[in-house]
mmCIF file of C-alpha atoms in Angstrom:
data_model
loop_
_atom_site.group_PDB
_atom_site.id
_atom_site.type_symbol
_atom_site.label_atom_id
_atom_site.label_comp_id
_atom_site.label_asym_id
_atom_site.label_seq_id
_atom_site.Cartn_x
_atom_site.Cartn_y
_atom_site.Cartn_z
ATOM 1 C CA UNK M 229 -10.082 -49.554 -30.582
ATOM 2 C CA UNK M 230 -7.022 -49.629 -28.368
ATOM 3 C CA UNK M 231 -4.904 -50.078 -31.552
ATOM 4 C CA UNK M 232 -6.473 -46.927 -32.961
ATOM 5 C CA UNK M 233 -5.890 -45.092 -29.729
ATOM 6 C CA UNK M 234 -2.194 -46.053 -29.675
ATOM 7 C CA UNK M 235 -1.896 -45.047 -33.328
ATOM 8 C CA UNK M 236 -3.512 -41.680 -32.595
ATOM 9 C CA UNK M 237 -1.117 -40.987 -29.716
ATOM 10 C CA UNK M 238 1.898 -41.900 -31.829
ATOM 11 C CA UNK M 239 0.650 -39.863 -34.809
ATOM 12 C CA UNK M 240 0.146 -36.845 -32.608
ATOM 13 C CA UNK M 241 3.745 -37.039 -31.394
ATOM 14 C CA UNK M 242 5.087 -37.412 -34.931
ATOM 15 C CA UNK M 243 3.105 -34.340 -36.121
ATOM 16 C CA UNK M 244 4.500 -32.282 -33.255
ATOM 17 C CA UNK M 245 8.011 -33.439 -34.012
ATOM 18 C CA UNK M 246 7.616 -32.473 -37.710
ATOM 19 C CA UNK M 247 6.298 -28.989 -36.982
ATOM 20 C CA UNK M 248 8.541 -28.337 -33.952
ATOM 21 C CA UNK M 249 11.249 -26.392 -35.882
ATOM 22 C CA UNK M 250 8.556 -23.900 -36.896
ATOM 23 C CA UNK M 251 6.259 -23.933 -33.818
ATOM 24 C CA UNK M 252 7.470 -22.720 -30.405
ATOM 25 C CA UNK M 253 5.026 -24.729 -28.284
ATOM 26 C CA UNK M 254 5.646 -27.877 -30.219
ATOM 27 C CA UNK M 255 9.340 -27.368 -29.840
ATOM 28 C CA UNK M 256 9.007 -27.072 -26.087
ATOM 29 C CA UNK M 257 6.694 -30.110 -26.008
ATOM 30 C CA UNK M 258 9.269 -32.269 -27.816
ATOM 31 C CA UNK M 259 12.334 -30.884 -26.027
ATOM 32 C CA UNK M 260 10.651 -31.278 -22.596
ATOM 33 C CA UNK M 261 10.197 -34.992 -23.127
ATOM 34 C CA UNK M 262 13.729 -35.896 -24.259
ATOM 35 C CA UNK M 263 15.265 -38.401 -21.801
ATOM 36 C CA UNK M 264 12.340 -37.436 -19.496
ATOM 37 C CA UNK M 265 11.767 -40.889 -17.886
ATOM 38 C CA UNK M 266 15.468 -41.201 -16.986
ATOM 39 C CA UNK M 267 15.431 -37.818 -15.528
ATOM 40 C CA UNK M 268 12.344 -38.586 -13.388
ATOM 41 C CA UNK M 269 13.857 -41.874 -12.271
ATOM 42 C CA UNK M 270 17.018 -40.111 -11.117
ATOM 43 C CA UNK M 271 15.241 -37.200 -9.497
ATOM 44 C CA UNK M 272 12.662 -38.898 -7.258
ATOM 45 C CA UNK M 273 14.323 -40.973 -4.567
ATOM 46 C CA UNK M 274 12.848 -44.360 -3.627
ATOM 47 C CA UNK M 275 10.273 -44.696 -0.885
ATOM 48 C CA UNK M 276 8.902 -41.117 -1.027
ATOM 49 C CA UNK M 277 5.352 -42.047 -2.041
ATOM 50 C CA UNK M 278 4.372 -38.596 -3.186
ATOM 51 C CA UNK M 279 0.896 -37.341 -4.154
ATOM 52 C CA UNK M 280 0.758 -37.015 -7.945
ATOM 53 C CA UNK M 281 -1.300 -34.161 -9.487
ATOM 54 C CA UNK M 282 -1.600 -34.036 -13.251
ATOM 55 C CA UNK M 283 -2.874 -30.944 -15.191
ATOM 56 C CA UNK M 284 -3.394 -30.494 -18.892
ATOM 57 C CA UNK M 285 -2.345 -26.886 -18.744
ATOM 58 C CA UNK M 286 -2.528 -23.713 -16.709
ATOM 59 C CA UNK M 287 -6.288 -23.581 -16.307
ATOM 60 C CA UNK M 288 -6.401 -27.045 -14.856
ATOM 61 C CA UNK M 289 -3.514 -26.139 -12.539
ATOM 62 C CA UNK M 290 -5.684 -23.436 -11.100
ATOM 63 C CA UNK M 291 -8.466 -25.989 -10.528
ATOM 64 C CA UNK M 292 -6.060 -28.166 -8.606
ATOM 65 C CA UNK M 293 -4.324 -25.288 -6.691
ATOM 66 C CA UNK M 294 -6.898 -25.083 -3.776
ATOM 67 C CA UNK M 295 -6.529 -28.798 -3.092
ATOM 68 C CA UNK M 296 -2.721 -28.663 -3.246
ATOM 69 C CA UNK M 297 -2.678 -25.604 -0.943
ATOM 70 C CA UNK M 298 -4.909 -27.403 1.504
ATOM 71 C CA UNK M 299 -2.614 -30.425 1.556
ATOM 72 C CA UNK M 300 0.529 -28.310 1.830
ATOM 73 C CA UNK M 301 -0.968 -26.358 4.727
ATOM 74 C CA UNK M 302 -2.316 -29.266 6.713
ATOM 75 C CA UNK M 303 0.210 -31.918 5.723
ATOM 76 C CA UNK M 304 3.549 -30.062 5.111
ATOM 77 C CA UNK M 305 5.562 -33.279 5.061
ATOM 78 C CA UNK M 306 3.673 -34.764 2.162
ATOM 79 C CA UNK M 307 5.538 -34.720 -1.080
ATOM 80 C CA UNK M 308 3.785 -33.490 -4.239
ATOM 81 C CA UNK M 309 4.604 -34.231 -7.869
ATOM 82 C CA UNK M 310 3.018 -32.192 -10.655
ATOM 83 C CA UNK M 311 2.884 -33.128 -14.273
ATOM 84 C CA UNK M 312 1.724 -31.058 -17.246
ATOM 85 C CA UNK M 313 0.763 -32.080 -20.759
ATOM 86 C CA UNK M 314 1.086 -28.584 -22.219
ATOM 87 C CA UNK M 315 4.149 -26.333 -22.353
ATOM 88 C CA UNK M 316 1.966 -23.372 -21.445
ATOM 89 C CA UNK M 317 1.300 -24.938 -18.039
ATOM 90 C CA UNK M 318 4.775 -26.410 -17.444
ATOM 91 C CA UNK M 319 6.778 -23.287 -18.486
ATOM 92 C CA UNK M 320 4.786 -20.990 -16.190
ATOM 93 C CA UNK M 321 4.511 -23.232 -13.167
ATOM 94 C CA UNK M 322 7.680 -25.305 -13.269
ATOM 95 C CA UNK M 323 8.992 -23.487 -10.212
ATOM 96 C CA UNK M 324 5.812 -23.497 -8.163
ATOM 97 C CA UNK M 325 6.286 -23.802 -4.353
ATOM 98 C CA UNK M 326 3.272 -26.130 -4.248
ATOM 99 C CA UNK M 327 5.252 -29.015 -5.617
ATOM 100 C CA UNK M 328 8.467 -30.800 -4.813
ATOM 101 C CA UNK M 329 8.801 -31.991 -8.421
ATOM 102 C CA UNK M 330 7.362 -30.675 -11.628
ATOM 103 C CA UNK M 331 7.672 -32.622 -14.927
ATOM 104 C CA UNK M 332 6.092 -32.958 -18.297
ATOM 105 C CA UNK M 333 3.883 -35.984 -18.614
ATOM 106 C CA UNK M 334 5.509 -38.643 -20.816
ATOM 107 C CA UNK M 335 3.465 -39.655 -23.774
ATOM 108 C CA UNK M 336 0.685 -42.078 -22.955
ATOM 109 C CA UNK M 337 2.085 -45.457 -23.975
ATOM 110 C CA UNK M 338 2.045 -48.691 -22.009
ATOM 111 C CA UNK M 339 5.822 -48.593 -21.568
ATOM 112 C CA UNK M 340 5.938 -44.968 -20.441
ATOM 113 C CA UNK M 341 3.034 -45.367 -18.048
ATOM 114 C CA UNK M 342 4.599 -48.423 -16.403
ATOM 115 C CA UNK M 343 8.040 -46.802 -16.075
ATOM 116 C CA UNK M 344 6.702 -43.445 -14.894
ATOM 117 C CA UNK M 345 4.509 -44.902 -12.206
ATOM 118 C CA UNK M 346 7.210 -47.310 -11.067
ATOM 119 C CA UNK M 347 9.540 -44.336 -10.648
ATOM 120 C CA UNK M 348 7.151 -42.047 -8.905
ATOM 121 C CA UNK M 349 5.232 -44.638 -6.829
ATOM 122 C CA UNK M 350 2.398 -42.229 -5.921
ATOM 123 C CA UNK M 351 0.263 -42.880 -2.856
ATOM 124 C CA UNK M 352 -2.674 -41.497 -4.689
ATOM 125 C CA UNK M 353 -3.273 -39.449 -7.900
ATOM 126 C CA UNK M 354 -5.466 -36.447 -8.735
ATOM 127 C CA UNK M 355 -6.527 -35.525 -12.307
ATOM 128 C CA UNK M 356 -8.708 -32.561 -13.117
ATOM 129 C CA UNK M 357 -11.656 -31.829 -15.355
ATOM 130 C CA UNK M 358 -11.523 -33.842 -18.567
ATOM 131 C CA UNK M 359 -8.142 -35.415 -19.344
ATOM 132 C CA UNK M 360 -8.186 -39.231 -19.539
ATOM 133 C CA UNK M 361 -5.145 -41.295 -20.423
ATOM 134 C CA UNK M 362 -5.790 -45.011 -21.040
ATOM 135 C CA UNK M 363 -2.370 -46.439 -20.164
ATOM 136 C CA UNK M 364 -1.764 -44.309 -17.099
ATOM 137 C CA UNK M 365 -5.251 -45.084 -15.766
ATOM 138 C CA UNK M 366 -4.846 -48.756 -16.520
ATOM 139 C CA UNK M 367 -1.418 -48.950 -14.862
ATOM 140 C CA UNK M 368 -2.670 -47.183 -11.747
ATOM 141 C CA UNK M 369 -5.606 -49.574 -11.633
ATOM 142 C CA UNK M 370 -3.316 -52.640 -11.899
ATOM 143 C CA UNK M 371 -1.265 -51.351 -8.967
ATOM 144 C CA UNK M 372 -4.276 -50.450 -6.861
ATOM 145 C CA UNK M 373 -3.261 -46.799 -6.603
ATOM 146 C CA UNK M 374 -6.303 -44.581 -5.960
ATOM 147 C CA UNK M 375 -7.153 -42.142 -8.711
ATOM 148 C CA UNK M 376 -9.668 -39.328 -8.211
ATOM 149 C CA UNK M 377 -10.992 -36.825 -10.722
ATOM 150 C CA UNK M 378 -11.780 -33.376 -9.359
ATOM 151 C CA UNK M 379 -13.933 -30.688 -11.067
ATOM 152 C CA UNK M 380 -15.074 -33.412 -13.454
ATOM 153 C CA UNK M 381 -17.692 -32.277 -15.984
ATOM 154 C CA UNK M 382 -19.363 -34.395 -18.692
ATOM 155 C CA UNK M 383 -21.725 -33.644 -21.560
ATOM 156 C CA UNK M 384 -24.150 -36.049 -23.327
ATOM 157 C CA UNK M 385 -22.387 -35.523 -26.708
ATOM 158 C CA UNK M 386 -19.048 -36.854 -25.421
ATOM 159 C CA UNK M 387 -17.742 -40.146 -26.855
ATOM 160 C CA UNK M 388 -18.140 -41.908 -23.419
ATOM 161 C CA UNK M 389 -21.882 -41.904 -23.838
ATOM 162 C CA UNK M 390 -22.091 -42.985 -27.439
ATOM 163 C CA UNK M 391 -22.925 -46.568 -28.643
ATOM 164 C CA UNK M 392 -19.355 -46.801 -29.960
ATOM 165 C CA UNK M 393 -17.743 -45.462 -26.832
ATOM 166 C CA UNK M 394 -17.095 -48.757 -25.010
ATOM 167 C CA UNK M 395 -13.259 -48.406 -25.088
ATOM 168 C CA UNK M 396 -13.390 -44.921 -23.644
ATOM 169 C CA UNK M 397 -15.882 -45.994 -20.953
ATOM 170 C CA UNK M 398 -13.323 -48.502 -19.791
ATOM 171 C CA UNK M 399 -10.950 -45.616 -19.137
ATOM 172 C CA UNK M 400 -13.529 -44.018 -16.848
ATOM 173 C CA UNK M 401 -13.976 -47.290 -14.986
ATOM 174 C CA UNK M 402 -10.449 -47.152 -13.728
ATOM 175 C CA UNK M 403 -11.187 -43.973 -11.669
ATOM 176 C CA UNK M 404 -11.666 -44.461 -7.952
ATOM 177 C CA UNK M 405 -14.025 -41.527 -7.508
ATOM 178 C CA UNK M 406 -15.304 -38.613 -9.544
ATOM 179 C CA UNK M 407 -15.987 -35.268 -7.869
ATOM 180 C CA UNK M 408 -18.268 -33.583 -10.372
ATOM 181 C CA UNK M 409 -19.049 -29.946 -11.064
ATOM 182 C CA UNK M 410 -22.793 -30.514 -11.496
ATOM 183 C CA UNK M 411 -25.459 -33.164 -11.033
ATOM 184 C CA UNK M 412 -25.918 -33.595 -14.760
ATOM 185 C CA UNK M 413 -22.335 -35.085 -14.851
ATOM 186 C CA UNK M 414 -23.126 -37.420 -11.998
ATOM 187 C CA UNK M 415 -26.310 -38.624 -13.714
ATOM 188 C CA UNK M 416 -24.455 -39.207 -17.001
ATOM 189 C CA UNK M 417 -21.854 -41.352 -15.206
ATOM 190 C CA UNK M 418 -24.463 -43.367 -13.392
ATOM 191 C CA UNK M 419 -26.241 -43.964 -16.733
ATOM 192 C CA UNK M 420 -23.164 -45.882 -17.873
ATOM 193 C CA UNK M 421 -22.943 -47.744 -14.525
ATOM 194 C CA UNK M 422 -20.240 -45.651 -12.892
ATOM 195 C CA UNK M 423 -21.552 -45.072 -9.439
ATOM 196 C CA UNK M 424 -18.476 -43.814 -7.656
ATOM 197 C CA UNK M 425 -19.300 -40.163 -8.333
ATOM 198 C CA UNK M 426 -20.751 -37.286 -6.337
ATOM 199 C CA UNK M 427 -21.265 -33.542 -6.457
ATOM 200 C CA UNK M 428 -18.541 -31.328 -5.111
ATOM 201 C CA UNK M 429 -18.510 -28.364 -7.465
ATOM 202 C CA UNK M 430 -15.614 -26.676 -9.181
ATOM 203 C CA UNK M 431 -12.513 -26.251 -7.016
ATOM 204 C CA UNK M 432 -11.667 -23.053 -8.955
ATOM 205 C CA UNK M 433 -14.271 -21.197 -6.932
ATOM 206 C CA UNK M 434 -12.259 -21.857 -3.726
ATOM 207 C CA UNK M 435 -9.317 -20.181 -5.403
ATOM 208 C CA UNK M 436 -10.989 -17.199 -7.003
ATOM 209 C CA UNK M 437 -13.128 -16.302 -4.013
ATOM 210 C CA UNK M 438 -9.851 -15.328 -2.243
ATOM 211 C CA UNK M 439 -8.479 -13.256 -5.077
ATOM 212 C CA UNK M 440 -9.867 -9.825 -3.999
ATOM 213 C CA UNK M 441 -8.116 -10.305 -0.583
ATOM 214 C CA UNK M 442 -4.863 -11.393 -2.188
ATOM 215 C CA UNK M 443 -4.877 -8.889 -5.030
ATOM 216 C CA UNK M 444 -1.616 -7.098 -5.827
ATOM 217 C CA UNK M 445 -1.606 -3.478 -6.769
ATOM 218 C CA UNK M 446 -0.212 -2.559 -10.240
ATOM 219 C CA UNK M 447 0.939 1.096 -10.039
ATOM 220 C CA UNK M 448 1.366 1.452 -13.797
ATOM 221 C CA UNK M 449 -2.205 0.443 -14.455
ATOM 222 C CA UNK M 450 -3.424 2.749 -11.683
ATOM 223 C CA UNK M 451 -1.574 5.669 -13.312
ATOM 224 C CA UNK M 452 -2.995 4.689 -16.739
ATOM 225 C CA UNK M 453 -6.600 4.618 -15.410
ATOM 226 C CA UNK M 454 -6.072 7.885 -13.546
ATOM 227 C CA UNK M 455 -9.371 7.685 -11.648
ATOM 228 C CA UNK M 456 -11.448 6.758 -14.696
ATOM 229 C CA UNK M 457 -14.403 4.642 -13.746
ATOM 230 C CA UNK M 458 -15.156 3.378 -17.239
ATOM 231 C CA UNK M 459 -12.512 0.620 -17.610
ATOM 232 C CA UNK M 460 -12.801 -2.597 -19.632
ATOM 233 C CA UNK M 461 -10.370 -5.320 -18.663
ATOM 234 C CA UNK M 462 -10.090 -7.718 -21.586
ATOM 235 C CA UNK M 463 -8.396 -10.887 -20.545
ATOM 236 C CA UNK M 464 -6.957 -13.880 -22.506
ATOM 237 C CA UNK M 465 -7.989 -12.360 -25.802
ATOM 238 C CA UNK M 466 -7.442 -13.864 -29.260
ATOM 239 C CA UNK M 467 -7.283 -11.922 -32.620
ATOM 240 C CA UNK M 468 -11.028 -12.110 -33.258
ATOM 241 C CA UNK M 469 -11.783 -10.882 -29.791
ATOM 242 C CA UNK M 470 -9.374 -8.005 -30.286
ATOM 243 C CA UNK M 471 -10.875 -6.925 -33.640
ATOM 244 C CA UNK M 472 -14.319 -6.920 -31.998
ATOM 245 C CA UNK M 473 -13.111 -4.851 -29.126
ATOM 246 C CA UNK M 474 -11.484 -2.393 -31.495
ATOM 247 C CA UNK M 475 -14.607 -2.054 -33.603
ATOM 248 C CA UNK M 476 -16.643 -1.228 -30.493
ATOM 249 C CA UNK M 477 -14.374 0.686 -28.288
ATOM 250 C CA UNK M 478 -12.706 2.989 -30.763
ATOM 251 C CA UNK M 479 -16.140 4.631 -30.868
ATOM 252 C CA UNK M 480 -16.309 4.905 -27.072
ATOM 253 C CA UNK M 481 -14.024 7.790 -26.349
ATOM 254 C CA UNK M 482 -14.716 7.835 -22.585
ATOM 255 C CA UNK M 483 -13.634 4.218 -21.965
ATOM 256 C CA UNK M 484 -10.142 2.948 -21.208
ATOM 257 C CA UNK M 485 -9.047 -0.636 -22.017
ATOM 258 C CA UNK M 486 -6.686 -2.904 -20.132
ATOM 259 C CA UNK M 487 -5.921 -5.551 -22.659
ATOM 260 C CA UNK M 488 -4.179 -8.795 -21.624
ATOM 261 C CA UNK M 489 -3.899 -11.017 -24.708
ATOM 262 C CA UNK M 490 -3.561 -14.817 -24.504
ATOM 263 C CA UNK M 491 -0.529 -14.822 -26.769
ATOM 264 C CA UNK M 492 2.285 -12.329 -25.956
ATOM 265 C CA UNK M 493 4.654 -13.281 -28.837
ATOM 266 C CA UNK M 494 6.430 -10.464 -30.607
ATOM 267 C CA UNK M 495 4.425 -11.027 -33.770
ATOM 268 C CA UNK M 496 1.109 -10.857 -32.024
ATOM 269 C CA UNK M 497 2.064 -7.801 -30.069
ATOM 270 C CA UNK M 498 2.919 -6.119 -33.373
ATOM 271 C CA UNK M 499 -0.552 -7.065 -34.684
ATOM 272 C CA UNK M 500 -2.153 -5.518 -31.602
ATOM 273 C CA UNK M 501 -0.207 -2.307 -32.112
ATOM 274 C CA UNK M 502 -1.634 -2.121 -35.606
ATOM 275 C CA UNK M 503 -5.128 -2.562 -34.335
ATOM 276 C CA UNK M 504 -4.635 -0.100 -31.470
ATOM 277 C CA UNK M 505 -2.005 2.296 -32.874
ATOM 278 C CA UNK M 506 -2.034 4.621 -29.898
ATOM 279 C CA UNK M 507 -1.808 1.862 -27.280
ATOM 280 C CA UNK M 508 1.035 1.752 -24.787
ATOM 281 C CA UNK M 509 2.770 -1.425 -23.714
ATOM 282 C CA UNK M 510 3.076 -2.274 -19.985
ATOM 283 C CA UNK M 511 6.693 -3.308 -20.385
ATOM 284 C CA UNK M 512 7.506 0.192 -21.824
ATOM 285 C CA UNK M 513 5.352 2.174 -19.484
ATOM 286 C CA UNK M 514 8.178 4.004 -17.777
ATOM 287 C CA UNK M 515 9.417 5.368 -21.062
ATOM 288 C CA UNK M 516 6.301 7.446 -21.700
ATOM 289 C CA UNK M 517 5.634 11.035 -20.579
ATOM 290 C CA UNK M 518 2.811 11.508 -18.064
ATOM 291 C CA UNK M 519 0.837 13.429 -20.698
ATOM 292 C CA UNK M 520 1.071 10.428 -23.075
ATOM 293 C CA UNK M 521 -0.040 8.051 -20.407
ATOM 294 C CA UNK M 522 -2.992 10.223 -19.499
ATOM 295 C CA UNK M 523 -4.094 10.510 -23.133
ATOM 296 C CA UNK M 524 -3.680 6.790 -23.874
ATOM 297 C CA UNK M 525 -6.927 4.791 -24.097
ATOM 298 C CA UNK M 526 -5.393 1.286 -24.273
ATOM 299 C CA UNK M 527 -2.608 -0.378 -22.301
ATOM 300 C CA UNK M 528 -1.446 -3.798 -23.539
ATOM 301 C CA UNK M 529 -0.212 -6.122 -20.848
ATOM 302 C CA UNK M 530 2.689 -7.865 -22.594
ATOM 303 C CA UNK M 531 3.553 -10.319 -19.928
ATOM 304 C CA UNK M 532 1.736 -13.051 -18.009
ATOM 305 C CA UNK M 533 0.627 -13.707 -14.391
ATOM 306 C CA UNK M 534 -1.062 -10.393 -13.673
ATOM 307 C CA UNK M 535 -4.582 -10.908 -14.957
ATOM 308 C CA UNK M 536 -6.293 -11.979 -11.729
ATOM 309 C CA UNK M 537 -5.186 -8.747 -10.086
ATOM 310 C CA UNK M 538 -6.037 -6.550 -13.132
ATOM 311 C CA UNK M 539 -9.734 -7.376 -13.006
ATOM 312 C CA UNK M 540 -9.919 -5.426 -9.784
ATOM 313 C CA UNK M 541 -9.438 -2.198 -11.728
ATOM 314 C CA UNK M 542 -12.355 -2.808 -14.159
ATOM 315 C CA UNK M 543 -15.898 -1.965 -14.453
ATOM 316 C CA UNK M 544 -16.556 -4.590 -17.114
ATOM 317 C CA UNK M 545 -14.668 -7.669 -18.233
ATOM 318 C CA UNK M 546 -14.327 -9.190 -21.654
ATOM 319 C CA UNK M 547 -13.155 -12.840 -21.555
ATOM 320 C CA UNK M 548 -11.408 -14.055 -24.738
ATOM 321 C CA UNK M 549 -11.578 -17.390 -26.582
ATOM 322 C CA UNK M 550 -15.304 -17.380 -27.320
ATOM 323 C CA UNK M 551 -14.682 -17.247 -31.121
ATOM 324 C CA UNK M 552 -12.230 -20.192 -31.003
ATOM 325 C CA UNK M 553 -11.986 -23.369 -28.958
ATOM 326 C CA UNK M 554 -13.879 -21.893 -26.017
ATOM 327 C CA UNK M 555 -13.769 -19.086 -23.467
ATOM 328 C CA UNK M 556 -11.084 -18.649 -20.830
ATOM 329 C CA UNK M 557 -11.658 -18.051 -17.049
ATOM 330 C CA UNK M 558 -14.740 -15.953 -16.326
ATOM 331 C CA UNK M 559 -14.557 -16.501 -12.572
ATOM 332 C CA UNK M 560 -11.474 -14.358 -11.954
ATOM 333 C CA UNK M 561 -13.489 -11.394 -13.173
ATOM 334 C CA UNK M 562 -16.780 -12.344 -11.595
ATOM 335 C CA UNK M 563 -15.284 -12.570 -8.151
ATOM 336 C CA UNK M 564 -14.592 -8.802 -8.253
ATOM 337 C CA UNK M 565 -18.263 -8.171 -9.139
ATOM 338 C CA UNK M 566 -17.586 -7.502 -12.825
ATOM 339 C CA UNK M 567 -20.288 -8.375 -15.346
ATOM 340 C CA UNK M 568 -18.542 -10.651 -17.911
ATOM 341 C CA UNK M 569 -18.863 -10.548 -21.683
ATOM 342 C CA UNK M 570 -17.634 -13.268 -23.983
ATOM 343 C CA UNK M 571 -18.051 -14.760 -27.463
ATOM 344 C CA UNK M 572 -20.521 -17.399 -28.620
ATOM 345 C CA UNK M 573 -18.560 -20.586 -27.883
ATOM 346 C CA UNK M 574 -19.187 -21.100 -24.202
ATOM 347 C CA UNK M 575 -21.418 -24.222 -24.069
ATOM 348 C CA UNK M 576 -18.672 -26.432 -22.438
ATOM 349 C CA UNK M 577 -18.326 -24.067 -19.497
ATOM 350 C CA UNK M 578 -20.914 -24.479 -16.717
ATOM 351 C CA UNK M 579 -19.954 -21.178 -15.080
ATOM 352 C CA UNK M 580 -20.647 -19.218 -18.278
ATOM 353 C CA UNK M 581 -24.043 -20.855 -18.544
ATOM 354 C CA UNK M 582 -24.790 -20.082 -14.923
ATOM 355 C CA UNK M 583 -23.678 -16.497 -15.187
ATOM 356 C CA UNK M 584 -25.862 -15.869 -18.245
ATOM 357 C CA UNK M 585 -28.879 -17.344 -16.460
ATOM 358 C CA UNK M 586 -28.228 -15.079 -13.463
ATOM 359 C CA UNK M 587 -27.907 -11.908 -15.621
ATOM 360 C CA UNK M 588 -24.265 -11.442 -14.816
ATOM 361 C CA UNK M 589 -22.803 -12.986 -18.089
ATOM 362 C CA UNK M 590 -23.402 -11.951 -21.676
ATOM 363 C CA UNK M 591 -22.550 -13.725 -24.943
ATOM 364 C CA UNK M 592 -22.006 -11.576 -27.975
ATOM 365 C CA UNK M 593 -21.036 -12.270 -31.625
ATOM 366 C CA UNK M 594 -20.748 -8.758 -33.029
ATOM 367 C CA UNK M 595 -19.647 -5.297 -32.016
ATOM 368 C CA UNK M 596 -23.201 -3.817 -32.119
ATOM 369 C CA UNK M 597 -24.219 -6.158 -29.285
ATOM 370 C CA UNK M 598 -21.236 -4.954 -27.349
ATOM 371 C CA UNK M 599 -22.325 -1.361 -27.808
ATOM 372 C CA UNK M 600 -25.838 -2.238 -26.617
ATOM 373 C CA UNK M 601 -24.480 -3.773 -23.426
ATOM 374 C CA UNK M 602 -22.367 -0.631 -22.782
ATOM 375 C CA UNK M 603 -25.544 1.397 -23.095
ATOM 376 C CA UNK M 604 -27.420 -0.887 -20.696
ATOM 377 C CA UNK M 605 -24.589 -0.613 -18.116
ATOM 378 C CA UNK M 606 -24.776 3.153 -18.033
ATOM 379 C CA UNK M 607 -27.972 2.571 -15.968
ATOM 380 C CA UNK M 608 -26.723 2.295 -12.321
ATOM 381 C CA UNK M 609 -29.460 -0.203 -11.272
ATOM 382 C CA UNK M 610 -28.714 -2.534 -14.225
ATOM 383 C CA UNK M 611 -25.024 -2.462 -13.476
ATOM 384 C CA UNK M 612 -25.402 -2.946 -9.783
ATOM 385 C CA UNK M 613 -27.687 -5.988 -10.342
ATOM 386 C CA UNK M 614 -25.293 -7.752 -12.722
ATOM 387 C CA UNK M 615 -22.313 -6.904 -10.517
ATOM 388 C CA UNK M 616 -23.866 -8.289 -7.303
ATOM 389 C CA UNK M 617 -25.029 -11.429 -9.048
ATOM 390 C CA UNK M 618 -21.539 -12.056 -10.367
ATOM 391 C CA UNK M 619 -19.872 -11.637 -6.970
ATOM 392 C CA UNK M 620 -22.555 -13.662 -5.139
ATOM 393 C CA UNK M 621 -22.271 -16.479 -7.584
ATOM 394 C CA UNK M 622 -18.627 -17.082 -6.845
ATOM 395 C CA UNK M 623 -19.155 -16.875 -3.072
ATOM 396 C CA UNK M 624 -22.040 -19.339 -3.167
ATOM 397 C CA UNK M 625 -20.298 -21.909 -5.279
ATOM 398 C CA UNK M 626 -17.108 -22.191 -3.221
ATOM 399 C CA UNK M 627 -16.594 -25.125 -0.881
ATOM 400 C CA UNK M 628 -15.474 -28.062 -3.126
ATOM 401 C CA UNK M 629 -12.083 -28.375 -1.540
ATOM 402 C CA UNK M 630 -13.302 -29.378 1.987
ATOM 403 C CA UNK M 631 -15.535 -31.977 0.457
ATOM 404 C CA UNK M 632 -12.551 -33.556 -1.350
ATOM 405 C CA UNK M 633 -10.340 -33.314 1.734
ATOM 406 C CA UNK M 634 -12.970 -35.058 3.773
ATOM 407 C CA UNK M 635 -13.048 -37.917 1.261
ATOM 408 C CA UNK M 636 -9.293 -38.280 1.283
ATOM 409 C CA UNK M 637 -9.281 -38.522 5.004
ATOM 410 C CA UNK M 638 -12.196 -40.969 5.150
ATOM 411 C CA UNK M 639 -10.351 -43.214 2.623
ATOM 412 C CA UNK M 640 -7.268 -43.018 4.844
ATOM 413 C CA UNK M 641 -5.322 -41.425 1.964
ATOM 414 C CA UNK M 642 -4.504 -38.583 4.336
ATOM 415 C CA UNK M 643 -4.535 -38.605 8.176
ATOM 416 C CA UNK M 644 -7.780 -37.312 9.716
#
């Protein structure tokens, strides 16, 4: 099985190399790894023994952020190295003040893992959620470097729990401790004889619970809304989400839409303009007359990094991705007390399941269901119930970071 694993890793890299001239993210992925190991070796001085955090992409970075902030605050002399697998994480956070060094993660081969870990020499390592690399985990294990998984979540249908999953179970066995999001994950691990696991929750709650206090004002959006209370904030949307929103909301003349698409490429923004012809772009806001702004029903946020503040302007939130690989972050909206609406593919996201059970989350697959929800939320008592449940859920679920910090201190990985 290891031979197949190594073949798959190599094949993945070859495919990205082939498509890189035509695909921006693939191009960044390839370019970011050229002479990377030499660069890392020359950048990190000997004897620093930093803490290494690895994130697949931007969402996982947000899960690790509360723990990094806690370490930075309490132990300012500790060095932190961050690696990303995806360009979307690296390009946005490569200058984060939370790290001393930020790199792409070299491809998971035995040679790369050995050279990377020899160069970095981490005192301990933190991975998040569900990214497991055989050679890196194996090399850390051989060197007795502690590796913890935070916000870990497992499902029974994953390969680790299948009769043919022995090789992948050996990867999990290299982890020093799993901090799981739910007890189902803890039980699944114990069923395959991995006992170093416990419930901590999702560290993202510790981040999002603070967002309303840290929220930045966005004057352009305030001017666009102009006191209107019926505002939908649609975040991280994909084309199918956007078509559904258009089908529903073009009939709802009294609603305004703040639309923050997942992809802000020129071609996609042009597609959005064809779906919402009268929309105005955030980047061109100052070029419009006040009368045009007041009459506009849609503002397209054609940059990144603002979404967590934008939810504070909404009455309802639509979270994109539910017609593709899975929904994006529902918690950033829920923390403001917004009922959250999303597409049908949410089963891998515990928070979405929880919000639905609480009556604060709603999955839809067609525009008529969207219209029905809008009708329901015209009733003040229905809206107030969903809003309070969303806000309370985030507040009640926070607290994972102190649990993890206590473990790190107890294991003498950080001073008590």
